[in-house]
Amino acid sequence: MGATALIAAAIVFGLGALGAGIGNGLIVGRTVEGISRQPELRGTLQTTMFIGVALVEALPIISLVLAFIFYGEA
Amino acid sequence: MDDLSGHLRTVMRITFFFLSLCFIGWALYPEQKPLFGGLVLGAAASLVNAFHLSWKVQRIGANAAAKGAKRNNLGFLTRACIGLLAVVVATRYFSFSVYGTVAGLFVAQLATLILGFRSKGRSAARHSSDERGENN
């Protein structure tokens, strides 16, 4: 049970962080590119970035909590 | 320019409305205190996370608009630690439900998603009426 719970914690947080890293990189990169090209659209692009990052980051935060629950049960 | 602050204000309003519902539920069903307490704590942490994210997004946007070379990060670790702190406080000090706290951590994100879909729908409708020439 102990080793299995540790592996589960590692997998759940590792895959969550991997997905969030890729997603955040794409969102922030495209937003910064857009703001650099058209600074007058900064407000709209920032709002879109806020929505995207908030959605992407919900999963790894939950996976971190789940990983610590698994770690506590190991 | 103030799109983001208006959006954040609406998210805050929705989260406070959710918190008031949780407190009413707590008062009406005292036997469900761990669940409602966890939801309250998780929603409060989620609101703090939303404010932190908005501050970071504004900093990144200002840096990109100024074409500065300063490096910024999104501060994910801080927000993850806030979520973890909420769970630890809920379980260690108040004996609230972990699952309620984890569900509460979704509240601001859910509000953001709903508001995003609504604003996209409104802008699409405005765009199509502009194309048909109804606003001229």
mmCIF file of C-alpha atoms in Angstrom:
data_model
loop_
_atom_site.group_PDB
_atom_site.id
_atom_site.type_symbol
_atom_site.label_atom_id
_atom_site.label_comp_id
_atom_site.label_asym_id
_atom_site.label_seq_id
_atom_site.Cartn_x
_atom_site.Cartn_y
_atom_site.Cartn_z
ATOM 1 C CA MET A 1 0.000 0.000 0.000
ATOM 2 C CA GLY A 2 2.804 2.427 0.918
ATOM 3 C CA ALA A 3 4.781 2.196 -2.317
ATOM 4 C CA THR A 4 1.629 2.160 -4.427
ATOM 5 C CA ALA A 5 0.326 5.317 -2.750
ATOM 6 C CA LEU A 6 3.672 7.050 -3.298
ATOM 7 C CA ILE A 7 3.665 6.090 -6.988
ATOM 8 C CA ALA A 8 0.066 7.303 -7.281
ATOM 9 C CA ALA A 9 1.027 10.649 -5.691
ATOM 10 C CA ALA A 10 3.984 11.033 -8.049
ATOM 11 C CA ILE A 11 1.926 10.199 -11.138
ATOM 12 C CA VAL A 12 -1.023 12.423 -10.252
ATOM 13 C CA PHE A 13 1.091 15.496 -9.532
ATOM 14 C CA GLY A 14 3.647 14.855 -12.268
ATOM 15 C CA LEU A 15 1.094 14.521 -15.042
ATOM 16 C CA GLY A 16 -0.947 17.447 -13.709
ATOM 17 C CA ALA A 17 2.120 19.694 -13.620
ATOM 18 C CA LEU A 18 3.205 18.548 -17.090
ATOM 19 C CA GLY A 19 -0.145 19.443 -18.622
ATOM 20 C CA ALA A 20 -0.294 22.763 -16.797
ATOM 21 C CA GLY A 21 3.232 23.642 -17.894
ATOM 22 C CA ILE A 22 2.462 23.029 -21.560
ATOM 23 C CA GLY A 23 -0.884 24.834 -21.359
ATOM 24 C CA ASN A 24 0.461 27.842 -19.487
ATOM 25 C CA GLY A 25 3.395 28.141 -21.854
ATOM 26 C CA LEU A 26 1.118 28.212 -24.884
ATOM 27 C CA ILE A 27 -1.317 30.706 -23.345
ATOM 28 C CA VAL A 28 1.269 33.144 -22.000
ATOM 29 C CA GLY A 29 3.420 32.937 -25.119
ATOM 30 C CA ARG A 30 0.556 33.727 -27.486
ATOM 31 C CA THR A 31 -0.757 36.498 -25.232
ATOM 32 C CA VAL A 32 2.612 38.223 -24.949
ATOM 33 C CA GLU A 33 3.029 37.923 -28.713
ATOM 34 C CA GLY A 34 -0.400 39.448 -29.273
ATOM 35 C CA ILE A 35 0.185 42.326 -26.837
ATOM 36 C CA SER A 36 3.541 43.074 -28.449
ATOM 37 C CA ARG A 37 1.910 43.236 -31.895
ATOM 38 C CA GLN A 38 -1.177 45.206 -30.835
ATOM 39 C CA PRO A 39 -0.726 46.959 -27.473
ATOM 40 C CA GLU A 40 -4.180 48.581 -27.791
ATOM 41 C CA LEU A 41 -5.794 45.139 -27.351
ATOM 42 C CA ARG A 42 -4.042 44.596 -24.037
ATOM 43 C CA GLY A 43 -7.224 44.639 -21.912
ATOM 44 C CA THR A 44 -9.019 42.018 -23.992
ATOM 45 C CA LEU A 45 -5.971 39.785 -24.279
ATOM 46 C CA GLN A 46 -5.292 39.998 -20.550
ATOM 47 C CA THR A 47 -8.856 38.940 -19.769
ATOM 48 C CA THR A 48 -8.599 35.999 -22.171
ATOM 49 C CA MET A 49 -5.275 35.028 -20.621
ATOM 50 C CA PHE A 50 -6.782 35.245 -17.127
ATOM 51 C CA ILE A 51 -9.630 32.926 -18.103
ATOM 52 C CA GLY A 52 -7.287 30.456 -19.810
ATOM 53 C CA VAL A 53 -4.715 30.321 -17.040
ATOM 54 C CA ALA A 54 -7.387 30.014 -14.343
ATOM 55 C CA LEU A 55 -8.890 27.026 -16.131
ATOM 56 C CA VAL A 56 -5.545 25.377 -16.829
ATOM 57 C CA GLU A 57 -4.308 25.790 -13.262
ATOM 58 C CA ALA A 58 -7.384 24.377 -11.550
ATOM 59 C CA LEU A 59 -6.364 20.808 -12.326
ATOM 60 C CA PRO A 60 -2.751 20.823 -10.986
ATOM 61 C CA ILE A 61 -3.855 22.534 -7.759
ATOM 62 C CA ILE A 62 -6.400 19.794 -7.185
ATOM 63 C CA SER A 63 -3.856 17.150 -8.175
ATOM 64 C CA LEU A 64 -1.373 18.599 -5.658
ATOM 65 C CA VAL A 65 -3.941 18.268 -2.886
ATOM 66 C CA LEU A 66 -4.760 14.714 -3.982
ATOM 67 C CA ALA A 67 -1.047 13.869 -4.110
ATOM 68 C CA PHE A 68 -0.596 15.023 -0.523
ATOM 69 C CA ILE A 69 -3.619 12.993 0.560
ATOM 70 C CA PHE A 70 -2.068 9.901 -1.087
ATOM 71 C CA TYR A 71 1.299 10.769 0.463
ATOM 72 C CA GLY A 72 -0.304 11.038 3.885
ATOM 73 C CA GLU A 73 -1.858 7.599 3.504
ATOM 74 C CA ALA A 74 1.407 5.982 2.391
ATOM 75 C CA MET B 1 -8.020 48.346 -20.303
ATOM 76 C CA ASP B 2 -10.275 47.679 -17.321
ATOM 77 C CA ASP B 3 -11.782 44.490 -18.728
ATOM 78 C CA LEU B 4 -9.831 42.370 -16.292
ATOM 79 C CA SER B 5 -10.765 44.361 -13.181
ATOM 80 C CA GLY B 6 -14.444 44.267 -14.124
ATOM 81 C CA HIS B 7 -14.210 40.543 -14.734
ATOM 82 C CA LEU B 8 -12.497 40.041 -11.390
ATOM 83 C CA ARG B 9 -15.135 42.117 -9.628
ATOM 84 C CA THR B 10 -17.860 39.856 -11.039
ATOM 85 C CA VAL B 11 -15.926 36.746 -9.990
ATOM 86 C CA MET B 12 -15.645 38.221 -6.493
ATOM 87 C CA ARG B 13 -19.384 38.921 -6.394
ATOM 88 C CA ILE B 14 -20.232 35.358 -7.464
ATOM 89 C CA THR B 15 -17.824 33.901 -4.894
ATOM 90 C CA PHE B 16 -19.287 36.016 -2.098
ATOM 91 C CA PHE B 17 -22.759 34.903 -3.160
ATOM 92 C CA PHE B 18 -21.581 31.281 -2.980
ATOM 93 C CA LEU B 19 -20.062 31.928 0.462
ATOM 94 C CA SER B 20 -23.346 33.367 1.708
ATOM 95 C CA LEU B 21 -25.183 30.288 0.414
ATOM 96 C CA CYS B 22 -22.684 28.069 2.244
ATOM 97 C CA PHE B 23 -23.186 29.985 5.485
ATOM 98 C CA ILE B 24 -26.958 29.682 5.132
ATOM 99 C CA GLY B 25 -26.534 25.947 4.554
ATOM 100 C CA TRP B 26 -24.262 25.757 7.585
ATOM 101 C CA ALA B 27 -26.905 27.512 9.710
ATOM 102 C CA LEU B 28 -29.809 25.411 8.432
ATOM 103 C CA TYR B 29 -28.047 22.028 8.518
ATOM 104 C CA PRO B 30 -25.583 22.036 11.438
ATOM 105 C CA GLU B 31 -24.903 18.315 10.991
ATOM 106 C CA GLN B 32 -23.324 19.135 7.587
ATOM 107 C CA LYS B 33 -20.846 21.562 9.178
ATOM 108 C CA PRO B 34 -17.678 19.791 7.890
ATOM 109 C CA LEU B 35 -18.903 19.960 4.286
ATOM 110 C CA PHE B 36 -20.052 23.594 4.353
ATOM 111 C CA GLY B 37 -17.014 24.694 6.365
ATOM 112 C CA GLY B 38 -14.724 23.056 3.824
ATOM 113 C CA LEU B 39 -16.581 24.715 0.978
ATOM 114 C CA VAL B 40 -16.232 28.124 2.670
ATOM 115 C CA LEU B 41 -12.515 27.689 3.282
ATOM 116 C CA GLY B 42 -11.875 26.381 -0.242
ATOM 117 C CA ALA B 43 -13.874 29.177 -1.874
ATOM 118 C CA ALA B 44 -11.988 31.814 0.152
ATOM 119 C CA ALA B 45 -8.639 30.302 -0.922
ATOM 120 C CA SER B 46 -9.886 30.189 -4.505
ATOM 121 C CA LEU B 47 -10.749 33.909 -4.385
ATOM 122 C CA VAL B 48 -7.257 34.724 -3.067
ATOM 123 C CA ASN B 49 -5.829 32.651 -5.917
ATOM 124 C CA ALA B 50 -7.918 34.576 -8.453
ATOM 125 C CA PHE B 51 -6.668 37.932 -7.135
ATOM 126 C CA HIS B 52 -3.060 36.728 -7.183
ATOM 127 C CA LEU B 53 -3.433 35.456 -10.744
ATOM 128 C CA SER B 54 -4.979 38.734 -11.897
ATOM 129 C CA TRP B 55 -2.074 40.686 -10.367
ATOM 130 C CA LYS B 56 0.433 38.445 -12.144
ATOM 131 C CA VAL B 57 -1.429 38.684 -15.470
ATOM 132 C CA GLN B 58 -1.476 42.487 -15.242
ATOM 133 C CA ARG B 59 2.262 42.547 -14.550
ATOM 134 C CA ILE B 60 2.992 40.291 -17.527
ATOM 135 C CA GLY B 61 0.741 42.400 -19.769
ATOM 136 C CA ALA B 62 2.378 45.652 -18.671
ATOM 137 C CA ASN B 63 5.821 44.191 -19.275
ATOM 138 C CA ALA B 64 4.841 42.933 -22.734
ATOM 139 C CA ALA B 65 3.263 46.273 -23.684
ATOM 140 C CA ALA B 66 6.385 48.146 -22.577
ATOM 141 C CA LYS B 67 8.514 45.614 -24.507
ATOM 142 C CA GLY B 68 10.583 45.163 -21.373
ATOM 143 C CA ALA B 69 13.195 42.475 -20.985
ATOM 144 C CA LYS B 70 12.266 41.754 -17.372
ATOM 145 C CA ARG B 71 11.394 38.139 -16.665
ATOM 146 C CA ASN B 72 8.052 37.443 -15.006
ATOM 147 C CA ASN B 73 6.557 34.228 -13.767
ATOM 148 C CA LEU B 74 2.937 33.276 -13.230
ATOM 149 C CA GLY B 75 3.374 32.349 -9.561
ATOM 150 C CA PHE B 76 1.808 28.907 -9.826
ATOM 151 C CA LEU B 77 3.728 27.602 -6.800
ATOM 152 C CA THR B 78 2.274 30.326 -4.568
ATOM 153 C CA ARG B 79 -1.258 29.477 -5.659
ATOM 154 C CA ALA B 80 -0.664 25.743 -5.237
ATOM 155 C CA CYS B 81 0.664 26.382 -1.721
ATOM 156 C CA ILE B 82 -2.403 28.514 -0.891
ATOM 157 C CA GLY B 83 -4.634 25.605 -1.954
ATOM 158 C CA LEU B 84 -2.555 23.169 0.084
ATOM 159 C CA LEU B 85 -2.633 25.507 3.087
ATOM 160 C CA ALA B 86 -6.430 25.653 2.873
ATOM 161 C CA VAL B 87 -6.621 21.850 2.927
ATOM 162 C CA VAL B 88 -4.150 21.553 5.826
ATOM 163 C CA VAL B 89 -5.967 24.220 7.876
ATOM 164 C CA ALA B 90 -9.331 22.594 7.102
ATOM 165 C CA THR B 91 -8.225 19.145 8.220
ATOM 166 C CA ARG B 92 -5.854 19.932 11.095
ATOM 167 C CA TYR B 93 -7.486 22.868 12.850
ATOM 168 C CA PHE B 94 -11.192 22.788 12.027
ATOM 169 C CA SER B 95 -11.757 19.127 11.098
ATOM 170 C CA PHE B 96 -13.598 20.187 7.934
ATOM 171 C CA SER B 97 -14.139 17.856 5.004
ATOM 172 C CA VAL B 98 -11.212 17.539 2.592
ATOM 173 C CA TYR B 99 -13.553 16.890 -0.312
ATOM 174 C CA GLY B 100 -15.582 19.989 0.510
ATOM 175 C CA THR B 101 -12.402 22.066 0.576
ATOM 176 C CA VAL B 102 -11.205 20.646 -2.739
ATOM 177 C CA ALA B 103 -14.621 21.361 -4.273
ATOM 178 C CA GLY B 104 -14.476 24.903 -2.896
ATOM 179 C CA LEU B 105 -11.120 25.444 -4.614
ATOM 180 C CA PHE B 106 -13.001 25.213 -7.947
ATOM 181 C CA VAL B 107 -15.508 28.007 -7.255
ATOM 182 C CA ALA B 108 -13.624 31.020 -8.649
ATOM 183 C CA GLN B 109 -12.437 28.986 -11.650
ATOM 184 C CA LEU B 110 -15.986 27.876 -12.376
ATOM 185 C CA ALA B 111 -17.215 31.465 -12.115
ATOM 186 C CA THR B 112 -14.416 32.545 -14.465
ATOM 187 C CA LEU B 113 -15.395 29.846 -16.967
ATOM 188 C CA ILE B 114 -19.074 30.808 -16.938
ATOM 189 C CA LEU B 115 -18.281 34.526 -17.278
ATOM 190 C CA GLY B 116 -15.843 33.788 -20.092
ATOM 191 C CA PHE B 117 -18.431 31.810 -22.064
ATOM 192 C CA ARG B 118 -21.013 34.549 -21.460
ATOM 193 C CA SER B 119 -18.743 37.355 -22.627
ATOM 194 C CA LYS B 120 -17.655 35.329 -25.682
ATOM 195 C CA GLY B 121 -21.293 34.693 -26.564
ATOM 196 C CA ARG B 122 -22.111 38.391 -26.221
ATOM 197 C CA SER B 123 -19.187 39.480 -28.381
ATOM 198 C CA ALA B 124 -20.083 36.869 -31.039
ATOM 199 C CA ALA B 125 -23.687 38.102 -31.114
ATOM 200 C CA ARG B 126 -22.505 41.720 -31.397
ATOM 201 C CA HIS B 127 -20.112 40.755 -34.181
ATOM 202 C CA SER B 128 -22.810 38.964 -36.182
ATOM 203 C CA SER B 129 -25.242 41.880 -35.818
ATOM 204 C CA ASP B 130 -22.453 44.230 -36.962
ATOM 205 C CA GLU B 131 -21.946 42.059 -40.060
ATOM 206 C CA ARG B 132 -25.674 42.194 -40.864
ATOM 207 C CA GLY B 133 -25.576 45.955 -40.492
ATOM 208 C CA GLU B 134 -28.173 46.034 -37.693
ATOM 209 C CA ASN B 135 -26.112 48.488 -35.637
ATOM 210 C CA ASN B 136 -25.681 51.009 -38.425
#
